[in-house]
Amino acid sequence: MNVDLGNALAAEASPGISRENLERLDERVAGAHERIEAGIEAREHGYAALALPETVDTDAIAAAVEPFSDSEAVLTVGIGGSALGAATIADALDSDVEAYFLDNVDPEQVTTLLADLPLASTTVNVVSRSGTTAETLANFLVVRDAMADAGVDWTDRTFVTTGESGPLRELADRHDLPSLPVPDGVPGRFSALSTVGLACAAIQGHDLDALVAGAADQRERLSDSLFDSPAYAYGAICYALDVRGASVNAMLPYAESLETFAEWFAQLWAESLGKDGLGQTPARALGATDQHSQLQLYRAGPRDKMVTFVRPRERADRAIPETEFEALSYLGGTGLGDLLDAEFEATEASLAAAGRPNVRVEIDRVDERGLGELLYAMEAACVLAGELYGVDTFVQPAVEWGKNAARGLLGGGDFPEADAVDAKRTLRIE
Amino acid sequence: MNVDLGNALAAEASPGISRENLERLDERVAGAHERIEAGIEAREHGYAALALPETVDTDAIAAAVEPFSDSEAVLTVGIGGSALGAATIADALDSDVEAYFLDNVDPEQVTTLLADLPLASTTVNVVSRSGTTAETLANFLVVRDAMADAGVDWTDRTFVTTGESGPLRELADRHDLPSLPVPDGVPGRFSALSTVGLACAAIQGHDLDALVAGAADQRERLSDSLFDSPAYAYGAICYALDVRGASVNAMLPYAESLETFAEWFAQLWAESLGKDGLGQTPARALGATDQHSQLQLYRAGPRDKMVTFVRPRERADRAIPETEFEALSYLGGTGLGDLLDAEFEATEASLAAAGRPNVRVEIDRVDERGLGELLYAMEAACVLAGELYGVDTFVQPAVEWGKNAARGLLGGGDFPEADAVDAKRTLRIE
C-alpha cells in the first residue's frame, strides 16, 4: 500500500499544505504516535482495535463457524459497525457463498429478501455487542419466524457474535448455538478485523490469515513520522486539509468491489471524528461512475473538499472488442481496465489542474492482503486524526438522544425525549 | 407530496432562516418562477425537462419496447444521467423483470454480471445521447461479444435510446433496432421522466402514465410562491440554508427502495449547482442504517449541514413476533415499519433538539405516482435553486478536461491535457 500526497501540497492545490508545515505537523504526529502506541500496548478502549493483528484468533473463528461449512448463503443481521466490516469484505472478495445483510428495518426489503433466500442452507449470523440493539433483534425475530415457517430449525443455522452478557448471549447459551465473543475495547466501527467482521468472511471461505497479515503489515509501519507510515500520512493530510478548509472528504475508489469500503470509511470517519463541532464530512463516491455525477462539483464548486482516490494497481482486465464505430476505434484492443485506469489518472490530473487537493491511495490488488492493509491503515489514520483534533475518537454520544426517543415512542419506557417529538414545529407546504 | 420546513426556521435551528427572511426570499421565488415558466413554455434547453409531463409520449415508449415484452431481465448500459433515472425507478418499484445496470467500466464487475445474466432473455437497453460516450460504447461492445459467444443474436435483443445522429443512431438504423430518441433540451440528469428513464421502466412493466401523472401534479403546483409549491419550497430552503452555512445537504430517505433515489438526487444537485465556486454538496445516506453511521456527525459535528428526510406515509408492514427477550418485549406486536417510522421521527427530533436544520419530504407511497411527484419536484427544486444562485444549471463544463485527458492517454488523439497527467507531482509514502 502507498499514499501519495503530491497533489495535496500548497504548491499544487488550495487548500493545500506547504512542505514546511507538513514537517511541523510531523512533530505532532510523533507525539500522537507515542500516545497511540501506549494505548495499543495497554489494550485501552478503542486503541485495542489497532492491536487486533496480534490479538485476533483466526483459528478460533474458523473453528466456530465450521458447523456451517455447507452454507450456500450467509445472512448477517446487524447494523452499523456490526454489519459494515463484514459487508466491506464480502463485497470486495469473490465467494461461492453469497453474503446478504439485514442492516435496516425496512419491512418491504426484509420481506423481499426472505422470500428469495434458501433458508435451509443459509447461515444466519447475528451480530450485536450489547445483544439489545432494537433493529438487529427485531430483524432476527422476523428471520427466526420465517425459518420456522419454512420448516427449518433455526437453532441449527444460527451463529451469534455478541458480548459476554445480554439477551443474545443468553440465547446462545440456552440453545447451545455456536458463537464468538466481541473483543473488549473494540468499538463497532473498528471491528472489521475482529470476530465481528471475520466470522462472515470465514463462512464465505476467505483467507483470514491473509487479511490479518495485511493489517499486521500496516501495524508494523506505524512510526513516529508520517513520512514512514501510509496510515499516518493519510490521517495527517486529512486533518491538515480539513483545518485549512477541506471540510468534505470525498472517498472515490476506482473499483466496484470497493464501493462498500467507501461506506465503511464513511462510518469510521463520521462517527469517530464528528464531535465537538469538528470532523470532516465523508462523501461516498465511486469511480468512474461519479465522474458523470459528482466531478463537476468537486472541480468547480466550493473549495471545501479533498478527494481520496483509491485503486488497486492490478486487476483482471477484460478486452474491449474491435469496433465499427470510427469515433471509438481508439478503444479497440485496449481493455475495460485500461479505460478505467486512464479515467482514474485523468480525473486525478483534472482536479490537480484546477488546484483541488487530492490524495492517491493504492493497494496491489483487491484481495485479502490488500484489503487487510487498507482497512487497518484507515483505522490507524482515523485514530491519528482523532489525536490531532483532540476529540474522543471512540465514543458516539450524539446517537443516544434519538435512541431514547424512538424507544419512548414505541412504548418501551418513559423517555422525555419522546415528548419532544410531538412538539415538532411545522411549516408544511402541500 | 408535502414538504415541512418547520425545523429549518431560525427559531429552531442554526443555520436557519427567519420567517421574515423566508417571505423576502419568496419575492425572489416569484421572479425566478416567471423565468422558469417562460423557459418551459419556450422549451428552452434544460427548462424543457420541466415540460415533460406534457411532452412525453408514453404510448410511443410502450410501443417501442413491445418486442421485448418477453424479457426476464433488462440490462441498461449507460452512465450518469443515462442510467440513474432508470435505476432509481427500478430500485423503487417491484417488478418480475429484473433490472441490471452497467454504469461503470470495471472489468471484474462486467465479467461477473455477464456470467450471471440469462442473455437469451435479457433486453440490452443502450443509452447515450451523443452515441459516443466511451464507457457506454465500450461496455456495449463487450456485452455484444458476450451475446455472440452465448449464441444470442444481439440484434434481436438490443434497444437503443440516443440522439438524432451519432454512432448509436447509425447502428440502430443499420440493424433496424427498435429505438427511441432522447428529447431535445433535456440534460441527462433531468431525463428520468423522458424516454431515457422510462424505456427501462416500460420493459419492467411499470405504469408510465401514473409516473407522469405524479410529475404533472407537481408541475401544476409550480407557482409564484414557495408557500404554494412543495418543489419550490424545497429548492428555496436548500438555497437559503446553504448561503447561511449549510454547505452539505444529507439526503436521508427512510425506505430502502429510495436508496438509489438519493444517488440520483446527488447527481442532480452536484452537476447542476456545483459551479462558479458555488453549490451545496449532496451526501447520500439511508435511514435507519445511517443513524448508526452518520448521525453522530450530523448532530455533533460542524454546523455546515442540513438533513433532508424523505419517507412514504404508508408502506406494507411486517409484524415483529413476540419475543422471549425481556429487554425487547416492547417491540412485540409492533411492526418493522412502526420501528422504522419511530426512528424517523426520533432522529428528526434529535436533530431539531440539537438545533440542526432539517426538512421533511413525504410522499403517500413509494409507487409510480409518488415517485413521479418526487422526481419532478426535486428537478423543479433544483432549477429554482439554480435561478437563486444565478448559475448555469444545465451545463457541466468541468468534466470536459478529464474526458480529453483520458482520451489522450488511450491514444485517441492529441490532447494537451494528457501531458499534464505525466507531470504529476508525487510525495509517496510506502
mmCIF file of N, CA and C in Angstrom, chain A residues 86-134:
data_model
loop_
_atom_site.group_PDB
_atom_site.id
_atom_site.type_symbol
_atom_site.label_atom_id
_atom_site.label_comp_id
_atom_site.label_asym_id
_atom_site.label_seq_id
_atom_site.Cartn_x
_atom_site.Cartn_y
_atom_site.Cartn_z
ATOM 1 N N ALA A 86 -18.096 -6.643 7.794
ATOM 2 C CA ALA A 86 -18.361 -7.891 7.073
ATOM 3 C C ALA A 86 -18.817 -7.604 5.649
ATOM 4 N N ALA A 87 -19.647 -6.587 5.478
ATOM 5 C CA ALA A 87 -20.145 -6.253 4.135
ATOM 6 C C ALA A 87 -19.023 -5.757 3.240
ATOM 7 N N THR A 88 -18.100 -5.008 3.810
ATOM 8 C CA THR A 88 -16.969 -4.497 3.029
ATOM 9 C C THR A 88 -16.120 -5.646 2.499
ATOM 10 N N ILE A 89 -15.848 -6.611 3.377
ATOM 11 C CA ILE A 89 -15.050 -7.769 2.954
ATOM 12 C C ILE A 89 -15.832 -8.588 1.930
ATOM 13 N N ALA A 90 -17.114 -8.800 2.199
ATOM 14 C CA ALA A 90 -17.935 -9.627 1.300
ATOM 15 C C ALA A 90 -18.026 -9.019 -0.094
ATOM 16 N N ASP A 91 -18.182 -7.703 -0.168
ATOM 17 C CA ASP A 91 -18.331 -7.072 -1.476
ATOM 18 C C ASP A 91 -17.004 -6.961 -2.214
ATOM 19 N N ALA A 92 -15.911 -6.958 -1.479
ATOM 20 C CA ALA A 92 -14.607 -6.813 -2.127
ATOM 21 C C ALA A 92 -14.105 -8.121 -2.718
ATOM 22 N N LEU A 93 -14.462 -9.244 -2.103
ATOM 23 C CA LEU A 93 -13.859 -10.523 -2.475
ATOM 24 C C LEU A 93 -14.900 -11.491 -3.020
ATOM 25 N N ASP A 94 -14.524 -12.218 -4.058
ATOM 26 C CA ASP A 94 -15.433 -13.214 -4.637
ATOM 27 C C ASP A 94 -15.587 -14.423 -3.725
ATOM 28 N N SER A 95 -16.790 -14.991 -3.722
ATOM 29 C CA SER A 95 -17.017 -16.220 -2.964
ATOM 30 C C SER A 95 -18.188 -16.963 -3.576
ATOM 31 N N ASP A 96 -18.188 -18.283 -3.454
ATOM 32 C CA ASP A 96 -19.345 -19.056 -3.895
ATOM 33 C C ASP A 96 -20.479 -18.983 -2.877
ATOM 34 N N VAL A 97 -20.155 -18.568 -1.678
ATOM 35 C CA VAL A 97 -21.183 -18.410 -0.636
ATOM 36 C C VAL A 97 -21.664 -16.963 -0.675
ATOM 37 N N GLU A 98 -22.901 -16.762 -1.100
ATOM 38 C CA GLU A 98 -23.428 -15.404 -1.217
ATOM 39 C C GLU A 98 -23.626 -14.781 0.161
ATOM 40 N N ALA A 99 -23.290 -13.514 0.291
ATOM 41 C CA ALA A 99 -23.497 -12.810 1.556
ATOM 42 C C ALA A 99 -24.629 -11.798 1.423
ATOM 43 N N TYR A 100 -25.539 -11.834 2.388
ATOM 44 C CA TYR A 100 -26.648 -10.868 2.436
ATOM 45 C C TYR A 100 -26.603 -10.166 3.787
ATOM 46 N N PHE A 101 -27.235 -9.001 3.832
ATOM 47 C CA PHE A 101 -27.192 -8.213 5.057
ATOM 48 C C PHE A 101 -28.567 -7.643 5.374
ATOM 49 N N LEU A 102 -28.992 -7.819 6.611
ATOM 50 C CA LEU A 102 -30.156 -7.078 7.101
ATOM 51 C C LEU A 102 -29.617 -6.030 8.062
ATOM 52 N N ASP A 103 -29.379 -4.839 7.529
ATOM 53 C CA ASP A 103 -28.801 -3.761 8.341
ATOM 54 C C ASP A 103 -29.742 -2.562 8.359
ATOM 55 N N ASN A 104 -31.036 -2.857 8.186
ATOM 56 C CA ASN A 104 -32.045 -1.814 8.252
ATOM 57 C C ASN A 104 -33.341 -2.504 8.686
ATOM 58 N N VAL A 105 -34.358 -1.714 9.037
ATOM 59 C CA VAL A 105 -35.619 -2.345 9.442
ATOM 60 C C VAL A 105 -36.731 -1.968 8.476
ATOM 61 N N ASP A 106 -36.420 -2.052 7.188
ATOM 62 C CA ASP A 106 -37.428 -1.739 6.195
ATOM 63 C C ASP A 106 -38.264 -2.999 5.934
ATOM 64 N N PRO A 107 -39.554 -2.955 6.272
ATOM 65 C CA PRO A 107 -40.363 -4.182 6.175
ATOM 66 C C PRO A 107 -40.422 -4.741 4.753
ATOM 67 N N GLU A 108 -40.446 -3.861 3.760
ATOM 68 C CA GLU A 108 -40.562 -4.340 2.383
ATOM 69 C C GLU A 108 -39.274 -5.036 1.941
ATOM 70 N N GLN A 109 -38.143 -4.468 2.330
ATOM 71 C CA GLN A 109 -36.870 -5.081 1.961
ATOM 72 C C GLN A 109 -36.697 -6.430 2.672
ATOM 73 N N VAL A 110 -37.062 -6.477 3.932
ATOM 74 C CA VAL A 110 -36.921 -7.724 4.695
ATOM 75 C C VAL A 110 -37.779 -8.816 4.064
ATOM 76 N N THR A 111 -38.987 -8.471 3.707
ATOM 77 C CA THR A 111 -39.901 -9.457 3.114
ATOM 78 C C THR A 111 -39.378 -9.954 1.770
ATOM 79 N N THR A 112 -38.908 -9.026 0.946
ATOM 80 C CA THR A 112 -38.361 -9.421 -0.362
ATOM 81 C C THR A 112 -37.158 -10.334 -0.189
ATOM 82 N N LEU A 113 -36.273 -9.967 0.697
ATOM 83 C CA LEU A 113 -35.059 -10.760 0.883
ATOM 84 C C LEU A 113 -35.391 -12.161 1.400
ATOM 85 N N LEU A 114 -36.262 -12.239 2.386
ATOM 86 C CA LEU A 114 -36.570 -13.553 2.966
ATOM 87 C C LEU A 114 -37.277 -14.468 1.966
ATOM 88 N N ALA A 115 -38.024 -13.865 1.048
ATOM 89 C CA ALA A 115 -38.702 -14.685 0.043
ATOM 90 C C ALA A 115 -37.706 -15.326 -0.919
ATOM 91 N N ASP A 116 -36.545 -14.689 -1.098
ATOM 92 C CA ASP A 116 -35.559 -15.156 -2.079
ATOM 93 C C ASP A 116 -34.525 -16.116 -1.502
ATOM 94 N N LEU A 117 -34.308 -16.055 -0.207
ATOM 95 C CA LEU A 117 -33.201 -16.813 0.387
ATOM 96 C C LEU A 117 -33.498 -18.300 0.517
ATOM 97 N N PRO A 118 -32.492 -19.144 0.238
ATOM 98 C CA PRO A 118 -32.631 -20.573 0.511
ATOM 99 C C PRO A 118 -32.397 -20.814 2.006
ATOM 100 N N LEU A 119 -33.456 -20.665 2.813
ATOM 101 C CA LEU A 119 -33.274 -20.623 4.268
ATOM 102 C C LEU A 119 -32.645 -21.895 4.835
ATOM 103 N N ALA A 120 -32.943 -23.027 4.211
ATOM 104 C CA ALA A 120 -32.430 -24.293 4.756
ATOM 105 C C ALA A 120 -30.912 -24.391 4.640
ATOM 106 N N SER A 121 -30.320 -23.633 3.726
ATOM 107 C CA SER A 121 -28.865 -23.703 3.572
ATOM 108 C C SER A 121 -28.205 -22.345 3.806
ATOM 109 N N THR A 122 -28.936 -21.466 4.499
ATOM 110 C CA THR A 122 -28.390 -20.146 4.830
ATOM 111 C C THR A 122 -27.962 -20.113 6.296
ATOM 112 N N THR A 123 -26.791 -19.578 6.550
ATOM 113 C CA THR A 123 -26.371 -19.352 7.926
ATOM 114 C C THR A 123 -26.781 -17.947 8.332
ATOM 115 N N VAL A 124 -27.454 -17.842 9.464
ATOM 116 C CA VAL A 124 -27.840 -16.532 9.987
ATOM 117 C C VAL A 124 -26.800 -16.116 11.021
ATOM 118 N N ASN A 125 -26.165 -14.998 10.755
ATOM 119 C CA ASN A 125 -25.035 -14.513 11.541
ATOM 120 C C ASN A 125 -25.504 -13.252 12.270
ATOM 121 N N VAL A 126 -25.916 -13.418 13.528
ATOM 122 C CA VAL A 126 -26.491 -12.296 14.278
ATOM 123 C C VAL A 126 -25.394 -11.607 15.065
ATOM 124 N N VAL A 127 -25.296 -10.291 14.894
ATOM 125 C CA VAL A 127 -24.182 -9.556 15.498
ATOM 126 C C VAL A 127 -24.677 -8.335 16.263
ATOM 127 N N SER A 128 -24.428 -8.323 17.558
ATOM 128 C CA SER A 128 -24.711 -7.139 18.367
ATOM 129 C C SER A 128 -23.919 -7.272 19.653
ATOM 130 N N ARG A 129 -23.047 -6.303 19.912
ATOM 131 C CA ARG A 129 -22.236 -6.397 21.122
ATOM 132 C C ARG A 129 -23.127 -6.472 22.357
ATOM 133 N N SER A 130 -24.052 -5.513 22.480
ATOM 134 C CA SER A 130 -24.887 -5.445 23.678
ATOM 135 C C SER A 130 -25.927 -6.562 23.691
ATOM 136 N N GLY A 131 -26.268 -7.047 22.509
ATOM 137 C CA GLY A 131 -27.353 -8.024 22.430
ATOM 138 C C GLY A 131 -28.718 -7.398 22.606
ATOM 139 N N THR A 132 -28.780 -6.063 22.587
ATOM 140 C CA THR A 132 -30.078 -5.393 22.781
ATOM 141 C C THR A 132 -30.425 -4.436 21.641
ATOM 142 N N THR A 133 -29.602 -4.361 20.606
ATOM 143 C CA THR A 133 -29.856 -3.418 19.508
ATOM 144 C C THR A 133 -31.237 -3.693 18.902
ATOM 145 N N ALA A 134 -32.126 -2.700 18.994
ATOM 146 C CA ALA A 134 -33.533 -2.917 18.633
ATOM 147 C C ALA A 134 -33.677 -3.412 17.198
#
